[in-house]
PDB file of C-alpha atoms in Angstrom:
ATOM      1  CA  MET Q  29      70.156 116.653 101.002  1.00 57.00           C
ATOM      2  CA  ALA Q  30      72.527 113.713 100.607  1.00 78.00           C
ATOM      3  CA  ASP Q  31      75.964 113.979 102.198  1.00 95.00           C
ATOM      4  CA  LYS Q  32      78.572 115.623  99.995  1.00 97.00           C
ATOM      5  CA  CYS Q  33      81.759 113.829  98.967  1.00 98.00           C
ATOM      6  CA  TYR Q  34      84.816 114.131  96.744  1.00 98.00           C
ATOM      7  CA  VAL Q  35      86.350 111.405  94.569  1.00 98.00           C
ATOM      8  CA  GLY Q  36      90.058 110.827  93.970  1.00 98.00           C
ATOM      9  CA  ILE Q  37      91.669 108.640  91.268  1.00 98.00           C
ATOM     10  CA  ASP Q  38      95.330 107.615  91.038  1.00 98.00           C
ATOM     11  CA  THR Q  39      96.874 105.210  88.524  1.00 98.00           C
ATOM     12  CA  SER Q  40     100.527 104.768  89.418  1.00 95.00           C
ATOM     13  CA  ASN Q  41     102.987 102.208  88.102  1.00 90.00           C
ATOM     14  CA  TYR Q  42     102.136  99.952  91.067  1.00 88.00           C
ATOM     15  CA  THR Q  43      98.468 100.341  91.997  1.00 96.00           C
ATOM     16  CA  THR Q  44      95.046 101.321  90.673  1.00 98.00           C
ATOM     17  CA  SER Q  45      93.464 103.468  93.391  1.00 98.00           C
ATOM     18  CA  LEU Q  46      90.103 105.140  93.980  1.00 98.00           C
ATOM     19  CA  ALA Q  47      89.176 107.062  97.135  1.00 98.00           C
ATOM     20  CA  VAL Q  48      86.354 109.128  98.593  1.00 98.00           C
ATOM     21  CA  ALA Q  49      86.590 111.962 101.122  1.00 98.00           C
ATOM     22  CA  ASP Q  50      83.515 113.307 102.892  1.00 98.00           C
ATOM     23  CA  GLU Q  51      82.639 116.951 103.425  1.00 96.00           C
ATOM     24  CA  ASN Q  52      84.445 116.978 106.794  1.00 96.00           C
ATOM     25  CA  GLY Q  53      87.732 115.885 105.250  1.00 96.00           C
ATOM     26  CA  GLU Q  54      87.596 112.270 106.395  1.00 97.00           C
ATOM     27  CA  VAL Q  55      88.582 109.475 104.010  1.00 98.00           C
ATOM     28  CA  ILE Q  56      85.612 107.106 103.878  1.00 98.00           C
ATOM     29  CA  ALA Q  57      86.920 104.797 101.153  1.00 98.00           C
ATOM     30  CA  ASN Q  58      90.407 103.889  99.967  1.00 97.00           C
ATOM     31  CA  LEU Q  59      90.079 101.239  97.250  1.00 98.00           C
ATOM     32  CA  LYS Q  60      93.146  99.636  95.650  1.00 97.00           C
ATOM     33  CA  LEU Q  61      94.129  96.919  93.220  1.00 97.00           C
ATOM     34  CA  PRO Q  62      97.837  96.204  92.688  1.00 94.00           C
ATOM     35  CA  LEU Q  63      99.108  95.846  89.156  1.00 94.00           C
ATOM     36  CA  PRO Q  64     100.013  92.194  88.541  1.00 92.00           C
ATOM     37  CA  VAL Q  65     103.677  91.340  88.019  1.00 85.00           C
ATOM     38  CA  LYS Q  66     104.837  87.924  86.816  1.00 82.00           C
ATOM     39  CA  GLU Q  67     106.640  85.692  89.294  1.00 76.00           C
ATOM     40  CA  GLY Q  68     110.289  86.742  89.420  1.00 72.00           C
ATOM     41  CA  GLY Q  69     109.540  90.041  87.684  1.00 74.00           C
ATOM     42  CA  ARG Q  70     110.886  93.371  88.953  1.00 71.00           C
ATOM     43  CA  GLY Q  71     108.195  95.718  87.686  1.00 76.00           C
ATOM     44  CA  LEU Q  72     106.178  96.675  84.635  1.00 83.00           C
ATOM     45  CA  ARG Q  73     106.829  98.533  81.412  1.00 90.00           C
ATOM     46  CA  GLN Q  74     104.585 101.552  80.962  1.00 93.00           C
ATOM     47  CA  SER Q  75     102.594  99.796  78.228  1.00 95.00           C
ATOM     48  CA  GLU Q  76     101.985  96.892  80.614  1.00 95.00           C
ATOM     49  CA  ALA Q  77     100.958  99.258  83.412  1.00 95.00           C
ATOM     50  CA  VAL Q  78      98.480 101.049  81.158  1.00 97.00           C
ATOM     51  CA  PHE Q  79      96.908  97.751  80.130  1.00 96.00           C
ATOM     52  CA  ALA Q  80      96.720  96.610  83.764  1.00 96.00           C
ATOM     53  CA  HIS Q  81      94.899  99.789  84.763  1.00 98.00           C
ATOM     54  CA  VAL Q  82      92.460  99.342  81.883  1.00 97.00           C
ATOM     55  CA  LYS Q  83      91.635  95.924  83.350  1.00 97.00           C
ATOM     56  CA  ASN Q  84      91.575  97.065  86.993  1.00 98.00           C
ATOM     57  CA  LEU Q  85      89.417 100.167  86.662  1.00 98.00           C
ATOM     58  CA  PRO Q  86      86.223  98.299  85.620  1.00 97.00           C
ATOM     59  CA  ARG Q  87      86.677  96.087  88.691  1.00 97.00           C
ATOM     60  CA  LEU Q  88      86.958  99.029  91.088  1.00 98.00           C
ATOM     61  CA  MET Q  89      84.439 101.458  89.597  1.00 97.00           C
ATOM     62  CA  PRO Q  90      81.358  99.427  90.676  1.00 97.00           C
ATOM     63  CA  GLN Q  91      82.699  99.465  94.261  1.00 98.00           C
ATOM     64  CA  LEU Q  92      83.082 103.222  94.006  1.00 98.00           C
ATOM     65  CA  GLY Q  93      79.536 103.440  92.661  1.00 96.00           C
ATOM     66  CA  GLU Q  94      78.164 101.669  95.734  1.00 97.00           C
ATOM     67  CA  ILE Q  95      80.003 104.038  98.067  1.00 97.00           C
ATOM     68  CA  ILE Q  96      78.794 107.241  96.380  1.00 97.00           C
ATOM     69  CA  ARG Q  97      75.300 105.964  95.522  1.00 95.00           C
ATOM     70  CA  ASP Q  98      73.571 107.796  98.377  1.00 95.00           C
ATOM     71  CA  ARG Q  99      75.942 110.746  98.417  1.00 97.00           C
ATOM     72  CA  THR Q 100      76.324 113.877  96.315  1.00 97.00           C
ATOM     73  CA  VAL Q 101      79.668 113.950  94.530  1.00 98.00           C
ATOM     74  CA  MET Q 102      80.863 117.554  94.341  1.00 98.00           C
ATOM     75  CA  ALA Q 103      84.056 117.139  92.299  1.00 98.00           C
ATOM     76  CA  VAL Q 104      86.512 114.578  90.937  1.00 98.00           C
ATOM     77  CA  GLY Q 105      90.270 114.769  91.502  1.00 98.00           C
ATOM     78  CA  VAL Q 106      92.939 112.842  89.627  1.00 98.00           C
ATOM     79  CA  SER Q 107      96.726 112.545  89.496  1.00 98.00           C
ATOM     80  CA  VAL Q 108      97.971 113.280  85.976  1.00 97.00           C
ATOM     81  CA  ARG Q 109     101.773 113.381  86.360  1.00 96.00           C
ATOM     82  CA  PRO Q 110     104.414 112.065  88.757  1.00 92.00           C
ATOM     83  CA  ARG Q 111     105.295 115.481  90.173  1.00 88.00           C
ATOM     84  CA  ASP Q 112     104.837 119.177  89.431  1.00 88.00           C
ATOM     85  CA  ALA Q 113     107.637 119.664  86.943  1.00 83.00           C
ATOM     86  CA  GLU Q 114     107.562 120.572  83.269  1.00 82.00           C
ATOM     87  CA  ASP Q 115     109.136 117.294  82.133  1.00 85.00           C
ATOM     88  CA  SER Q 116     107.201 115.041  84.524  1.00 90.00           C
ATOM     89  CA  TYR Q 117     105.170 112.492  82.560  1.00 92.00           C
ATOM     90  CA  MET Q 118     104.211 108.811  82.713  1.00 93.00           C
ATOM     91  CA  PRO Q 119     101.618 107.216  80.405  1.00 96.00           C
ATOM     92  CA  CYS Q 120     100.036 105.198  83.217  1.00 96.00           C
ATOM     93  CA  PHE Q 121      98.448 108.356  84.623  1.00 97.00           C
ATOM     94  CA  LEU Q 122      96.508 108.852  81.394  1.00 97.00           C
ATOM     95  CA  THR Q 123      94.242 105.935  82.316  1.00 98.00           C
ATOM     96  CA  GLY Q 124      93.208 107.631  85.537  1.00 98.00           C
ATOM     97  CA  GLU Q 125      92.656 110.934  83.768  1.00 98.00           C
ATOM     98  CA  VAL Q 126      90.372 109.246  81.232  1.00 98.00           C
ATOM     99  CA  ALA Q 127      88.372 107.586  84.026  1.00 98.00           C
ATOM    100  CA  ALA Q 128      88.108 110.850  85.950  1.00 98.00           C
ATOM    101  CA  ALA Q 129      87.080 112.809  82.872  1.00 98.00           C
ATOM    102  CA  SER Q 130      84.409 110.236  82.029  1.00 97.00           C
ATOM    103  CA  LEU Q 131      82.973 110.272  85.562  1.00 97.00           C
ATOM    104  CA  ALA Q 132      83.036 114.066  85.737  1.00 97.00           C
ATOM    105  CA  ALA Q 133      81.411 114.491  82.311  1.00 97.00           C
ATOM    106  CA  SER Q 134      78.652 111.959  83.033  1.00 94.00           C
ATOM    107  CA  GLU Q 135      77.651 113.778  86.228  1.00 93.00           C
ATOM    108  CA  GLY Q 136      78.399 117.344  85.142  1.00 97.00           C
ATOM    109  CA  LEU Q 137      81.144 117.685  87.785  1.00 98.00           C
ATOM    110  CA  PRO Q 138      84.296 119.796  87.911  1.00 98.00           C
ATOM    111  CA  ILE Q 139      87.583 117.915  87.587  1.00 98.00           C
ATOM    112  CA  HIS Q 140      90.748 118.906  89.439  1.00 98.00           C
ATOM    113  CA  ARG Q 141      94.204 117.681  88.372  1.00 97.00           C
ATOM    114  CA  PHE Q 142      97.167 117.139  90.689  1.00 97.00           C
ATOM    115  CA  SER Q 143     100.551 115.449  90.777  1.00 96.00           C
ATOM    116  CA  HIS Q 144     100.971 111.958  92.196  1.00 94.00           C
ATOM    117  CA  GLN Q 145     103.630 113.337  94.543  1.00 93.00           C
ATOM    118  CA  ASN Q 146     101.344 115.971  96.040  1.00 95.00           C
ATOM    119  CA  GLY Q 147      98.734 113.277  96.573  1.00 95.00           C
ATOM    120  CA  HIS Q 148     101.327 111.326  98.564  1.00 93.00           C
ATOM    121  CA  LEU Q 149     102.135 114.393 100.658  1.00 95.00           C
ATOM    122  CA  MET Q 150      98.468 115.068 101.418  1.00 95.00           C
ATOM    123  CA  ALA Q 151      97.762 111.431 102.318  1.00 96.00           C
ATOM    124  CA  ALA Q 152     100.802 111.392 104.602  1.00 94.00           C
ATOM    125  CA  LEU Q 153      99.705 114.589 106.334  1.00 95.00           C
ATOM    126  CA  TYR Q 154      96.235 113.175 106.883  1.00 96.00           C
ATOM    127  CA  SER Q 155      97.297 109.730 108.084  1.00 95.00           C
ATOM    128  CA  SER Q 156     100.171 110.883 110.307  1.00 95.00           C
ATOM    129  CA  GLY Q 157      97.976 113.314 112.207  1.00 90.00           C
ATOM    130  CA  ALA Q 158     100.170 116.213 111.094  1.00 91.00           C
ATOM    131  CA  THR Q 159      97.501 118.159 109.206  1.00 88.00           C
ATOM    132  CA  GLU Q 160      96.984 120.681 112.006  1.00 86.00           C
ATOM    133  CA  ALA Q 161     100.565 120.647 113.300  1.00 87.00           C
ATOM    134  CA  LEU Q 162     101.958 121.555 109.864  1.00 91.00           C
ATOM    135  CA  ALA Q 163      99.069 123.719 108.634  1.00 87.00           C
ATOM    136  CA  GLY Q 164     100.452 126.767 106.848  1.00 89.00           C
ATOM    137  CA  ARG Q 165     104.054 125.800 107.731  1.00 94.00           C
ATOM    138  CA  THR Q 166     107.038 125.099 105.529  1.00 96.00           C
ATOM    139  CA  PHE Q 167     108.344 121.601 106.153  1.00 97.00           C
ATOM    140  CA  GLY Q 168     110.823 119.103 104.791  1.00 98.00           C
ATOM    141  CA  ALA Q 169     109.612 115.938 103.120  1.00 97.00           C
ATOM    142  CA  PHE Q 170     110.838 112.736 101.572  1.00 97.00           C
ATOM    143  CA  HIS Q 171     108.990 110.947  98.779  1.00 91.00           C
ATOM    144  CA  VAL Q 172     110.555 107.504  98.659  1.00 94.00           C
ATOM    145  CA  SER Q 173     109.133 104.791  96.420  1.00 89.00           C
ATOM    146  CA  GLY Q 174     109.932 102.536  93.497  1.00 85.00           C
ATOM    147  CA  GLY Q 175     109.888 105.434  91.051  1.00 82.00           C
ATOM    148  CA  THR Q 176     111.047 108.303  93.256  1.00 88.00           C
ATOM    149  CA  THR Q 177     113.627 109.035  95.912  1.00 95.00           C
ATOM    150  CA  GLU Q 178     113.444 112.775  96.508  1.00 95.00           C
ATOM    151  CA  LEU Q 179     114.217 115.252  99.278  1.00 98.00           C
ATOM    152  CA  LEU Q 180     111.771 118.146  99.199  1.00 97.00           C
ATOM    153  CA  LEU Q 181     111.067 121.531 100.705  1.00 97.00           C
ATOM    154  CA  VAL Q 182     107.293 121.928 100.869  1.00 97.00           C
ATOM    155  CA  ARG Q 183     105.393 125.187 101.173  1.00 94.00           C
ATOM    156  CA  PRO Q 184     101.583 125.107 101.455  1.00 89.00           C
ATOM    157  CA  ASN Q 185      99.946 127.386  98.889  1.00 90.00           C
ATOM    158  CA  GLY Q 186      96.341 127.339 100.044  1.00 85.00           C
ATOM    159  CA  THR Q 187      94.789 124.204  98.588  1.00 89.00           C
ATOM    160  CA  ASP Q 188      97.900 122.388  97.378  1.00 90.00           C
ATOM    161  CA  PHE Q 189     101.681 122.455  97.805  1.00 93.00           C
ATOM    162  CA  THR Q 190     104.569 124.250  96.175  1.00 94.00           C
ATOM    163  CA  VAL Q 191     107.402 121.743  96.186  1.00 95.00           C
ATOM    164  CA  GLU Q 192     111.102 122.510  95.739  1.00 95.00           C
ATOM    165  CA  LEU Q 193     113.392 119.607  94.912  1.00 95.00           C
ATOM    166  CA  LEU Q 194     116.487 119.789  97.133  1.00 97.00           C
ATOM    167  CA  GLY Q 195     118.037 116.388  96.528  1.00 97.00           C
ATOM    168  CA  GLY Q 196     117.464 112.710  96.074  1.00 97.00           C
ATOM    169  CA  SER Q 197     119.078 109.690  94.503  1.00 97.00           C
ATOM    170  CA  ALA Q 198     121.595 110.157  91.716  1.00 96.00           C
ATOM    171  CA  ASP Q 199     120.985 106.649  90.415  1.00 96.00           C
ATOM    172  CA  LEU Q 200     118.758 103.865  91.732  1.00 94.00           C
ATOM    173  CA  HIS Q 201     115.546 104.608  93.630  1.00 94.00           C
ATOM    174  CA  ALA Q 202     115.097 103.088  97.081  1.00 96.00           C
ATOM    175  CA  GLY Q 203     112.102 101.002  96.050  1.00 94.00           C
ATOM    176  CA  GLN Q 204     113.980  99.673  93.036  1.00 94.00           C
ATOM    177  CA  ALA Q 205     116.812  98.537  95.292  1.00 96.00           C
ATOM    178  CA  VAL Q 206     114.373  96.845  97.668  1.00 97.00           C
ATOM    179  CA  ASP Q 207     112.634  95.026  94.833  1.00 95.00           C
ATOM    180  CA  ARG Q 208     115.802  93.935  93.032  1.00 95.00           C
ATOM    181  CA  ILE Q 209     117.328  92.536  96.203  1.00 97.00           C
ATOM    182  CA  GLY Q 210     114.021  91.035  97.318  1.00 96.00           C
ATOM    183  CA  VAL Q 211     113.562  89.189  94.025  1.00 94.00           C
ATOM    184  CA  ALA Q 212     117.135  87.896  94.297  1.00 95.00           C
ATOM    185  CA  LEU Q 213     116.201  86.535  97.740  1.00 97.00           C
ATOM    186  CA  GLY Q 214     113.192  84.746  96.244  1.00 95.00           C
ATOM    187  CA  LEU Q 215     110.514  87.220  97.355  1.00 94.00           C
ATOM    188  CA  SER Q 216     107.560  88.255  95.219  1.00 90.00           C
ATOM    189  CA  PHE Q 217     107.352  91.729  93.663  1.00 87.00           C
ATOM    190  CA  PRO Q 218     106.719  94.244  95.127  1.00 87.00           C
ATOM    191  CA  CYS Q 219     109.048  93.032  97.858  1.00 94.00           C
ATOM    192  CA  GLY Q 220     108.826  95.707 100.547  1.00 93.00           C
ATOM    193  CA  PRO Q 221     106.392  94.060 103.007  1.00 94.00           C
ATOM    194  CA  ALA Q 222     108.050  90.627 102.720  1.00 96.00           C
ATOM    195  CA  LEU Q 223     111.525  92.129 103.139  1.00 97.00           C
ATOM    196  CA  GLU Q 224     110.358  93.915 106.298  1.00 97.00           C
ATOM    197  CA  ARG Q 225     108.933  90.708 107.757  1.00 97.00           C
ATOM    198  CA  LEU Q 226     112.186  88.906 106.943  1.00 98.00           C
ATOM    199  CA  ALA Q 227     114.300  91.645 108.532  1.00 98.00           C
ATOM    200  CA  ALA Q 228     112.209  91.511 111.705  1.00 98.00           C
ATOM    201  CA  THR Q 229     113.391  87.936 112.289  1.00 98.00           C
ATOM    202  CA  ASN Q 230     117.089  88.827 112.136  1.00 98.00           C
ATOM    203  CA  THR Q 231     119.143  88.151 115.275  1.00 97.00           C
ATOM    204  CA  ALA Q 232     122.625  88.563 113.797  1.00 98.00           C
ATOM    205  CA  ARG Q 233     124.782  91.666 114.053  1.00 98.00           C
ATOM    206  CA  ILE Q 234     124.154  93.952 111.070  1.00 98.00           C
ATOM    207  CA  PRO Q 235     127.359  95.103 109.312  1.00 96.00           C
ATOM    208  CA  ARG Q 236     127.848  98.864 109.308  1.00 95.00           C
ATOM    209  CA  PRO Q 237     126.621 100.174 105.929  1.00 95.00           C
ATOM    210  CA  ARG Q 238     129.005 102.164 103.763  1.00 94.00           C
ATOM    211  CA  ILE Q 239     126.553 104.764 102.551  1.00 97.00           C
ATOM    212  CA  SER Q 240     127.145 107.430  99.911  1.00 96.00           C
ATOM    213  CA  VAL Q 241     125.573 110.831 100.692  1.00 97.00           C
ATOM    214  CA  ARG Q 242     126.905 114.196  99.540  1.00 96.00           C
ATOM    215  CA  GLU Q 243     124.804 117.083 100.769  1.00 91.00           C
ATOM    216  CA  GLY Q 244     121.248 116.203  99.728  1.00 95.00           C
ATOM    217  CA  VAL Q 245     122.182 113.642  97.082  1.00 98.00           C
ATOM    218  CA  CYS Q 246     122.642 109.936  97.682  1.00 98.00           C
ATOM    219  CA  ASN Q 247     123.816 106.977  95.621  1.00 97.00           C
ATOM    220  CA  LEU Q 248     121.943 103.711  96.046  1.00 96.00           C
ATOM    221  CA  SER Q 249     123.300 101.662  93.143  1.00 92.00           C
ATOM    222  CA  GLY Q 250     125.953 100.102  95.368  1.00 94.00           C
ATOM    223  CA  LEU Q 251     123.368  98.774  97.825  1.00 97.00           C
ATOM    224  CA  GLU Q 252     122.366  95.915  95.523  1.00 95.00           C
ATOM    225  CA  ASN Q 253     125.938  94.666  95.175  1.00 95.00           C
ATOM    226  CA  LEU Q 254     126.691  95.021  98.885  1.00 97.00           C
ATOM    227  CA  ALA Q 255     123.516  93.196  99.903  1.00 98.00           C
ATOM    228  CA  LEU Q 256     123.970  90.329  97.481  1.00 97.00           C
ATOM    229  CA  GLU Q 257     127.625  89.986  98.482  1.00 97.00           C
ATOM    230  CA  LEU Q 258     126.514  89.745 102.124  1.00 98.00           C
ATOM    231  CA  TYR Q 259     123.940  87.107 101.223  1.00 98.00           C
ATOM    232  CA  LYS Q 260     126.513  85.133  99.228  1.00 97.00           C
ATOM    233  CA  LYS Q 261     128.919  85.123 102.186  1.00 97.00           C
ATOM    234  CA  SER Q 262     126.391  84.522 104.973  1.00 98.00           C
ATOM    235  CA  GLY Q 263     123.544  82.623 103.283  1.00 97.00           C
ATOM    236  CA  ASP Q 264     121.334  84.542 105.738  1.00 98.00           C
ATOM    237  CA  LYS Q 265     118.241  86.098 104.126  1.00 98.00           C
ATOM    238  CA  ALA Q 266     117.067  87.768 107.337  1.00 98.00           C
ATOM    239  CA  LEU Q 267     120.446  89.413 107.908  1.00 98.00           C
ATOM    240  CA  THR Q 268     120.562  90.587 104.301  1.00 98.00           C
ATOM    241  CA  ALA Q 269     117.071  92.088 104.574  1.00 98.00           C
ATOM    242  CA  ALA Q 270     118.003  93.863 107.812  1.00 98.00           C
ATOM    243  CA  PHE Q 271     121.166  95.233 106.177  1.00 98.00           C
ATOM    244  CA  VAL Q 272     119.132  96.677 103.285  1.00 98.00           C
ATOM    245  CA  LEU Q 273     116.772  98.499 105.648  1.00 98.00           C
ATOM    246  CA  ARG Q 274     119.638  99.760 107.820  1.00 98.00           C
ATOM    247  CA  PHE Q 275     121.403 101.067 104.703  1.00 98.00           C
ATOM    248  CA  LEU Q 276     118.282 102.978 103.658  1.00 98.00           C
ATOM    249  CA  SER Q 277     117.582 104.411 107.107  1.00 98.00           C
ATOM    250  CA  GLU Q 278     121.213 105.561 107.449  1.00 98.00           C
ATOM    251  CA  THR Q 279     121.063 107.174 104.015  1.00 98.00           C
ATOM    252  CA  LEU Q 280     117.771 108.988 104.618  1.00 98.00           C
ATOM    253  CA  GLY Q 281     118.900 110.053 108.071  1.00 98.00           C
ATOM    254  CA  LYS Q 282     122.070 111.627 106.696  1.00 98.00           C
ATOM    255  CA  MET Q 283     120.079 113.463 104.019  1.00 98.00           C
ATOM    256  CA  ALA Q 284     117.585 114.715 106.621  1.00 98.00           C
ATOM    257  CA  GLU Q 285     120.389 116.062 108.779  1.00 98.00           C
ATOM    258  CA  TRP Q 286     121.751 117.993 105.787  1.00 98.00           C
ATOM    259  CA  LEU Q 287     118.272 119.434 105.169  1.00 98.00           C
ATOM    260  CA  ARG Q 288     118.136 120.791 108.718  1.00 98.00           C
ATOM    261  CA  GLU Q 289     121.659 122.176 108.475  1.00 97.00           C
ATOM    262  CA  GLN Q 290     120.526 124.189 105.459  1.00 97.00           C
ATOM    263  CA  HIS Q 291     116.982 125.169 106.461  1.00 97.00           C
ATOM    264  CA  GLY Q 292     116.802 124.961 110.239  1.00 97.00           C
ATOM    265  CA  GLU Q 293     115.040 122.468 112.494  1.00 96.00           C
ATOM    266  CA  LEU Q 294     112.097 121.857 110.194  1.00 97.00           C
ATOM    267  CA  PRO Q 295     109.591 119.096 110.838  1.00 97.00           C
ATOM    268  CA  ILE Q 296     109.979 116.335 108.252  1.00 97.00           C
ATOM    269  CA  LEU Q 297     107.205 114.318 106.622  1.00 97.00           C
ATOM    270  CA  PHE Q 298     107.950 110.928 105.071  1.00 96.00           C
ATOM    271  CA  SER Q 299     105.748 109.595 102.273  1.00 91.00           C
ATOM    272  CA  GLY Q 300     105.872 106.966  99.541  1.00 89.00           C
ATOM    273  CA  GLY Q 301     105.687 103.193  99.586  1.00 89.00           C
ATOM    274  CA  VAL Q 302     109.165 102.591 101.045  1.00 94.00           C
ATOM    275  CA  MET Q 303     108.274 104.770 104.024  1.00 94.00           C
ATOM    276  CA  SER Q 304     105.529 102.367 105.077  1.00 92.00           C
ATOM    277  CA  ASN Q 305     108.375 100.241 106.436  1.00 95.00           C
ATOM    278  CA  ARG Q 306     108.076 100.309 110.220  1.00 94.00           C
ATOM    279  CA  ILE Q 307     111.701  99.335 110.848  1.00 97.00           C
ATOM    280  CA  ILE Q 308     113.031 102.287 108.836  1.00 97.00           C
ATOM    281  CA  ALA Q 309     110.480 104.597 110.470  1.00 96.00           C
ATOM    282  CA  ALA Q 310     111.467 103.545 113.985  1.00 96.00           C
ATOM    283  CA  GLU Q 311     115.158 104.144 113.307  1.00 97.00           C
ATOM    284  CA  LEU Q 312     114.508 107.587 111.786  1.00 98.00           C
ATOM    285  CA  ARG Q 313     112.225 108.623 114.657  1.00 97.00           C
ATOM    286  CA  GLU Q 314     114.950 107.797 117.147  1.00 97.00           C
ATOM    287  CA  ARG Q 315     117.658 109.522 115.149  1.00 97.00           C
ATOM    288  CA  LEU Q 316     115.870 112.700 114.052  1.00 97.00           C
ATOM    289  CA  GLY Q 317     112.864 113.567 116.195  1.00 94.00           C
ATOM    290  CA  ASN Q 318     110.009 115.840 115.009  1.00 96.00           C
ATOM    291  CA  VAL Q 319     109.199 113.555 112.093  1.00 97.00           C
ATOM    292  CA  TYR Q 320     105.891 112.298 110.742  1.00 97.00           C
ATOM    293  CA  PHE Q 321     105.046 109.044 108.968  1.00 95.00           C
ATOM    294  CA  ALA Q 322     101.840 107.957 107.272  1.00 90.00           C
ATOM    295  CA  GLU Q 323     100.161 104.716 108.181  1.00 91.00           C
ATOM    296  CA  PRO Q 324     101.076 102.004 105.632  1.00 88.00           C
ATOM    297  CA  ALA Q 325      97.708 102.150 103.829  1.00 89.00           C
ATOM    298  CA  PHE Q 326      98.255 105.867 103.192  1.00 94.00           C
ATOM    299  CA  SER Q 327     102.007 105.716 102.609  1.00 90.00           C
ATOM    300  CA  ALA Q 328     102.027 103.292  99.688  1.00 87.00           C
ATOM    301  CA  ASP Q 329     100.328 104.414  96.479  1.00 91.00           C
ATOM    302  CA  ASN Q 330      96.742 105.515  97.101  1.00 95.00           C
ATOM    303  CA  ALA Q 331      94.134 107.992  95.898  1.00 98.00           C
ATOM    304  CA  ALA Q 332      93.176 109.286  99.351  1.00 98.00           C
ATOM    305  CA  GLY Q 333      95.449 112.317  99.130  1.00 97.00           C
ATOM    306  CA  ILE Q 334      94.011 113.170  95.719  1.00 98.00           C
ATOM    307  CA  ALA Q 335      90.463 113.035  97.113  1.00 98.00           C
ATOM    308  CA  LEU Q 336      91.488 115.326  99.987  1.00 97.00           C
ATOM    309  CA  LEU Q 337      93.230 117.794  97.652  1.00 97.00           C
ATOM    310  CA  CYS Q 338      90.136 117.740  95.436  1.00 98.00           C
ATOM    311  CA  ARG Q 339      87.955 118.627  98.431  1.00 98.00           C
ATOM    312  CA  ALA Q 340      90.245 121.509  99.445  1.00 96.00           C
ATOM    313  CA  ARG Q 341      90.307 122.998  95.963  1.00 97.00           C
ATOM    314  CA  ALA Q 342      86.566 122.568  95.432  1.00 97.00           C
ATOM    315  CA  LEU Q 343      85.777 124.299  98.748  1.00 96.00           C
ATOM    316  CA  ALA Q 344      88.102 127.178  97.872  1.00 95.00           C
ATOM    317  CA  GLU Q 345      86.323 127.973  94.613  1.00 88.00           C
TER     318      GLU Q 345
END
C-alpha cells in the first residue's frame, strides 16, 4: 500500500501555502508563494489578496500533485478563519477553503477546518522541537504577525488547541509597524527579513525604547513615529532598524513577564511571521528562558501546521 499522507492548505493575507505531512507526523513538503505587492506598497486589500490566491493556487497545485502522486491522501485540512472566535473572518481564507473542498470532493476525502492561528501554533510546536516537551501541557503563546499581535493561553484539547486571548496590541500590529517603517526606509514589502539584515549591521548605541505596556496590552502606534524621528535625526538606517527590533523585543518581553506573574512560570511559544526574526528571538531567550521559537520557514505563514492538525484529527476519528 502506498504511504499515507495528509494535505494542508492556508491562504493568508501574505502567502499561498500548501503542505503535506506523512503518517509519522513529519512535514515532507511546505510549498509557498508570496502574494505580490507593488513597489512601495504596504500590503493588500482583501479583494486583491483573494485575486492573488486565485492566481497562485494553479501554480502550486501541480507541485502538490507531484508530491502526493505515489502516496495515499487520507484527509485534507484547511484554515478557514484567522482565529477561533465568533467574529473572526477574512475573505482570503475562502480561496483556500474552495481549493480544499475541490480536492477533497474529487478524491472522496474528509475535510477538516481549522483557524490560521492554530495552524501557526502547531507549526511552531513542530519546528521548535517542543511537541513532546509541551504535550498535554498548558502554555503561554504569542502570535505576532502583520495581522495579529496577541498574547494567548493555550490548552491542548486532544487534536487541536483551546486558545484564550489574554492580551495583545491595542492599536497597530507588530508586523504592520515593521512594514510601515521598512517601506519608509526604502525596503520592499514585506520588510521583516530586510529590516533584520539591516539591523544586524548596526554598530551604534541603540536608544532606550519608551515602550507602552499595561498588563497584557501594548500600544505600538508610537513606534512608527519614534523610529522615523530617529532616522530623521541620525540618517542611520541600520540604527533605526535595530531600534525597531529592540522596541518590539522589550514590548513582548514585558508582556511575557506579566503572563507569568498571572499564570506561573509557564513555557512560552512564539509564532507568527515577526517571530522568525532571530534578533528578537535571541533577546527574548536571554531575558525570559524556557521559551520556544519556530524556525523561520515554519514561523512565517505556512500550511505545515494545518497539515499536522489534519493528521491528528484524522487519526483520532
